[in-house]
Structures are given as C-alpha cells and as structure tokens.
JSON list of C-alpha atoms in Angstrom, two decimals:
[
{"chain": "A", "resi": 18, "resn": "MET", "atom": "CA", "xyz": [-18.62, 4.67, -11.24]},
{"chain": "A", "resi": 19, "resn": "LEU", "atom": "CA", "xyz": [-17.76, 1.00, -9.68]},
{"chain": "A", "resi": 20, "resn": "ILE", "atom": "CA", "xyz": [-21.16, 0.15, -10.62]},
{"chain": "A", "resi": 21, "resn": "LEU", "atom": "CA", "xyz": [-21.35, 1.19, -14.19]},
{"chain": "A", "resi": 22, "resn": "GLU", "atom": "CA", "xyz": [-17.99, -0.33, -15.52]},
{"chain": "A", "resi": 23, "resn": "TYR", "atom": "CA", "xyz": [-15.56, -2.84, -12.29]},
{"chain": "A", "resi": 24, "resn": "SER", "atom": "CA", "xyz": [-12.17, -0.94, -12.59]},
{"chain": "A", "resi": 25, "resn": "PRO", "atom": "CA", "xyz": [-9.47, -2.27, -10.04]},
{"chain": "A", "resi": 26, "resn": "VAL", "atom": "CA", "xyz": [-7.61, 1.80, -9.99]},
{"chain": "A", "resi": 27, "resn": "ALA", "atom": "CA", "xyz": [-11.44, 3.10, -9.34]},
{"chain": "A", "resi": 28, "resn": "ALA", "atom": "CA", "xyz": [-11.65, 1.04, -6.65]},
{"chain": "A", "resi": 29, "resn": "LEU", "atom": "CA", "xyz": [-8.20, 1.68, -4.94]},
{"chain": "A", "resi": 30, "resn": "ASN", "atom": "CA", "xyz": [-9.14, 5.13, -5.18]},
{"chain": "A", "resi": 31, "resn": "ARG", "atom": "CA", "xyz": [-12.43, 4.69, -3.41]},
{"chain": "A", "resi": 32, "resn": "THR", "atom": "CA", "xyz": [-11.04, 2.76, -0.84]},
{"chain": "A", "resi": 33, "resn": "PHE", "atom": "CA", "xyz": [-8.12, 5.85, -0.76]},
{"chain": "A", "resi": 34, "resn": "ALA", "atom": "CA", "xyz": [-11.26, 8.62, -0.28]},
{"chain": "A", "resi": 35, "resn": "LEU", "atom": "CA", "xyz": [-13.09, 6.04, 2.28]},
{"chain": "A", "resi": 36, "resn": "ALA", "atom": "CA", "xyz": [-9.69, 5.86, 4.50]},
{"chain": "A", "resi": 37, "resn": "LYS", "atom": "CA", "xyz": [-9.87, 9.65, 4.59]},
{"chain": "A", "resi": 38, "resn": "ALA", "atom": "CA", "xyz": [-13.20, 9.96, 5.17]},
{"chain": "A", "resi": 39, "resn": "ARG", "atom": "CA", "xyz": [-13.95, 7.63, 7.56]},
{"chain": "A", "resi": 40, "resn": "GLY", "atom": "CA", "xyz": [-10.64, 6.18, 9.09]},
{"chain": "A", "resi": 41, "resn": "LYS", "atom": "CA", "xyz": [-8.06, 3.50, 8.18]},
{"chain": "A", "resi": 42, "resn": "GLU", "atom": "CA", "xyz": [-9.85, 0.57, 9.74]},
{"chain": "A", "resi": 43, "resn": "PRO", "atom": "CA", "xyz": [-13.73, 0.57, 7.13]},
{"chain": "A", "resi": 44, "resn": "ALA", "atom": "CA", "xyz": [-11.22, 1.22, 4.72]},
{"chain": "A", "resi": 45, "resn": "ILE", "atom": "CA", "xyz": [-8.69, -1.87, 5.52]},
{"chain": "A", "resi": 46, "resn": "ALA", "atom": "CA", "xyz": [-12.38, -3.80, 5.44]},
{"chain": "A", "resi": 47, "resn": "GLU", "atom": "CA", "xyz": [-12.64, -2.74, 2.14]},
{"chain": "A", "resi": 48, "resn": "ALA", "atom": "CA", "xyz": [-9.63, -3.22, 0.64]},
{"chain": "A", "resi": 49, "resn": "GLU", "atom": "CA", "xyz": [-9.31, -6.46, 1.93]},
{"chain": "A", "resi": 50, "resn": "LYS", "atom": "CA", "xyz": [-12.20, -7.22, 0.04]},
{"chain": "A", "resi": 51, "resn": "LEU", "atom": "CA", "xyz": [-10.63, -6.34, -3.60]},
{"chain": "A", "resi": 52, "resn": "ASN", "atom": "CA", "xyz": [-7.33, -8.98, -3.02]},
{"chain": "A", "resi": 53, "resn": "ILE", "atom": "CA", "xyz": [-5.64, -7.50, -6.21]},
{"chain": "A", "resi": 54, "resn": "SER", "atom": "CA", "xyz": [-2.74, -9.25, -5.35]},
{"chain": "A", "resi": 55, "resn": "ASN", "atom": "CA", "xyz": [-1.09, -8.42, -8.90]},
{"chain": "A", "resi": 56, "resn": "SER", "atom": "CA", "xyz": [-0.61, -5.01, -8.36]},
{"chain": "A", "resi": 57, "resn": "HIS", "atom": "CA", "xyz": [1.99, -2.77, -6.40]},
{"chain": "A", "resi": 58, "resn": "PHE", "atom": "CA", "xyz": [-0.52, -0.11, -5.45]},
{"chain": "A", "resi": 59, "resn": "TYR", "atom": "CA", "xyz": [-2.71, -2.48, -3.94]},
{"chain": "A", "resi": 60, "resn": "PHE", "atom": "CA", "xyz": [-0.22, -3.66, -1.84]},
{"chain": "A", "resi": 61, "resn": "SER", "atom": "CA", "xyz": [1.37, 0.02, -1.46]},
{"chain": "A", "resi": 62, "resn": "LEU", "atom": "CA", "xyz": [-2.55, 1.22, -0.06]},
{"chain": "A", "resi": 63, "resn": "LEU", "atom": "CA", "xyz": [-2.53, -1.75, 2.35]},
{"chain": "A", "resi": 64, "resn": "GLY", "atom": "CA", "xyz": [0.63, -0.51, 3.51]},
{"chain": "A", "resi": 65, "resn": "ASN", "atom": "CA", "xyz": [-0.15, 2.92, 3.87]},
{"chain": "A", "resi": 66, "resn": "LEU", "atom": "CA", "xyz": [-3.39, 2.04, 5.62]},
{"chain": "A", "resi": 67, "resn": "TYR", "atom": "CA", "xyz": [-1.93, -0.45, 7.93]},
{"chain": "A", "resi": 68, "resn": "SER", "atom": "CA", "xyz": [1.01, 2.11, 8.97]},
{"chain": "A", "resi": 69, "resn": "GLY", "atom": "CA", "xyz": [0.26, 3.41, 12.70]},
{"chain": "A", "resi": 70, "resn": "ILE", "atom": "CA", "xyz": [-1.84, 0.36, 13.26]},
{"chain": "A", "resi": 71, "resn": "ASP", "atom": "CA", "xyz": [0.03, -2.95, 12.80]},
{"chain": "A", "resi": 72, "resn": "ARG", "atom": "CA", "xyz": [3.87, -1.88, 11.93]},
{"chain": "A", "resi": 73, "resn": "TYR", "atom": "CA", "xyz": [4.12, -5.74, 11.13]},
{"chain": "A", "resi": 74, "resn": "ARG", "atom": "CA", "xyz": [1.26, -6.29, 8.34]},
{"chain": "A", "resi": 75, "resn": "ALA", "atom": "CA", "xyz": [2.07, -2.51, 7.14]},
{"chain": "A", "resi": 76, "resn": "LEU", "atom": "CA", "xyz": [5.67, -4.02, 6.55]},
{"chain": "A", "resi": 77, "resn": "SER", "atom": "CA", "xyz": [4.61, -7.18, 5.11]},
{"chain": "A", "resi": 78, "resn": "HIS", "atom": "CA", "xyz": [2.18, -5.35, 2.65]},
{"chain": "A", "resi": 79, "resn": "PHE", "atom": "CA", "xyz": [4.93, -2.71, 1.50]},
{"chain": "A", "resi": 80, "resn": "LYS", "atom": "CA", "xyz": [7.35, -5.66, 1.11]},
{"chain": "A", "resi": 81, "resn": "ALA", "atom": "CA", "xyz": [4.73, -7.46, -1.51]},
{"chain": "A", "resi": 82, "resn": "ALA", "atom": "CA", "xyz": [4.45, -3.93, -3.04]},
{"chain": "A", "resi": 83, "resn": "LEU", "atom": "CA", "xyz": [8.26, -4.10, -3.38]},
{"chain": "A", "resi": 84, "resn": "ASP", "atom": "CA", "xyz": [8.20, -7.45, -5.12]},
{"chain": "A", "resi": 85, "resn": "LEU", "atom": "CA", "xyz": [5.82, -6.39, -7.85]},
{"chain": "A", "resi": 86, "resn": "ALA", "atom": "CA", "xyz": [7.03, -3.02, -8.59]},
{"chain": "A", "resi": 87, "resn": "HIS", "atom": "CA", "xyz": [8.17, -2.28, -12.22]},
{"chain": "A", "resi": 88, "resn": "THR", "atom": "CA", "xyz": [9.68, 0.61, -12.89]},
{"chain": "A", "resi": 89, "resn": "ASP", "atom": "CA", "xyz": [12.18, 2.23, -10.37]},
{"chain": "A", "resi": 90, "resn": "GLU", "atom": "CA", "xyz": [10.80, 5.43, -9.30]},
{"chain": "A", "resi": 91, "resn": "GLU", "atom": "CA", "xyz": [8.02, 2.58, -7.90]},
{"chain": "A", "resi": 92, "resn": "LYS", "atom": "CA", "xyz": [10.96, 0.88, -6.06]},
{"chain": "A", "resi": 93, "resn": "THR", "atom": "CA", "xyz": [12.23, 3.92, -4.64]},
{"chain": "A", "resi": 94, "resn": "ILE", "atom": "CA", "xyz": [8.81, 5.26, -3.18]},
{"chain": "A", "resi": 95, "resn": "VAL", "atom": "CA", "xyz": [7.69, 1.43, -1.89]},
{"chain": "A", "resi": 96, "resn": "LYS", "atom": "CA", "xyz": [11.37, 1.57, 0.03]},
{"chain": "A", "resi": 97, "resn": "LYS", "atom": "CA", "xyz": [10.83, 4.97, 1.62]},
{"chain": "A", "resi": 98, "resn": "ASN", "atom": "CA", "xyz": [8.37, 3.20, 2.94]},
{"chain": "A", "resi": 99, "resn": "ILE", "atom": "CA", "xyz": [9.91, 0.52, 4.24]},
{"chain": "A", "resi": 100, "resn": "CYS", "atom": "CA", "xyz": [12.54, 2.26, 5.80]},
{"chain": "A", "resi": 101, "resn": "LYS", "atom": "CA", "xyz": [10.10, 4.40, 7.53]},
{"chain": "A", "resi": 102, "resn": "LEU", "atom": "CA", "xyz": [8.45, 1.84, 9.40]},
{"chain": "A", "resi": 103, "resn": "GLU", "atom": "CA", "xyz": [12.13, 0.06, 10.44]},
{"chain": "A", "resi": 104, "resn": "GLY", "atom": "CA", "xyz": [13.24, 3.17, 11.37]},
{"chain": "A", "resi": 105, "resn": "SER", "atom": "CA", "xyz": [16.25, 3.24, 8.90]},
{"chain": "A", "resi": 106, "resn": "ASP", "atom": "CA", "xyz": [17.87, 6.08, 7.38]},
{"chain": "A", "resi": 107, "resn": "GLU", "atom": "CA", "xyz": [18.57, 6.86, 3.75]},
{"chain": "A", "resi": 108, "resn": "GLU", "atom": "CA", "xyz": [21.84, 4.61, 3.87]},
{"chain": "A", "resi": 109, "resn": "ARG", "atom": "CA", "xyz": [19.90, 1.73, 4.53]},
{"chain": "A", "resi": 110, "resn": "LEU", "atom": "CA", "xyz": [16.94, 2.79, 1.37]},
{"chain": "A", "resi": 111, "resn": "ASN", "atom": "CA", "xyz": [19.73, 1.98, -1.14]},
{"chain": "A", "resi": 112, "resn": "LYS", "atom": "CA", "xyz": [20.27, -1.79, 0.45]},
{"chain": "A", "resi": 113, "resn": "THR", "atom": "CA", "xyz": [16.65, -3.08, 0.38]},
{"chain": "A", "resi": 114, "resn": "ASN", "atom": "CA", "xyz": [16.09, -5.00, -2.42]}
]
C-alpha cells in the first residue's frame, strides 16, 4: 500500500501495527522518519509510543497534538492522555488548554 501511493495516514497505521508486532522502539524509529509535523495524529502516535519509555517526550508530543487538534473530541482525547501521564484526576482535564 505504501509503495503504490504514499499516504501519511497509511504510514501512521503501519507504524502503529509495527509497535504491536515488534515493540515501541522500532515503531518510534519509523515514526520519527515520517516527520508529519502538521498532524495531531502523528504527535498523538508518538505520545503513545513514548508513554512508558520517556514521560517527558510523551508529554511534549501530546502537547503538540493538542495544539494541532481541530475538534473538541480530538482535544478531549489528547487531554486525557496528558492527564494520565501527569497522574491527574478528571478535574484537571477541564483546566488543560
């Protein structure tokens, strides 16, 4: 699929599948090659991949995703991920920009 016609969404899906099949480290290496800096999905994926490995980097990626998210639903999902990493409760979810 990626060879026939490049698609950033297909590349992100492949990276997610790679994380499930081979682990987070190989998926991080592949994701960072993509450098899709205008997509909140890209930064959310990196945030999830770094979760449990590097909390600071995970938070940084989730905050970038929050800045790029368009809808309230997308922002809520990203905020929940940030709150999980910060050890926050649901009340702080509403205070996160």
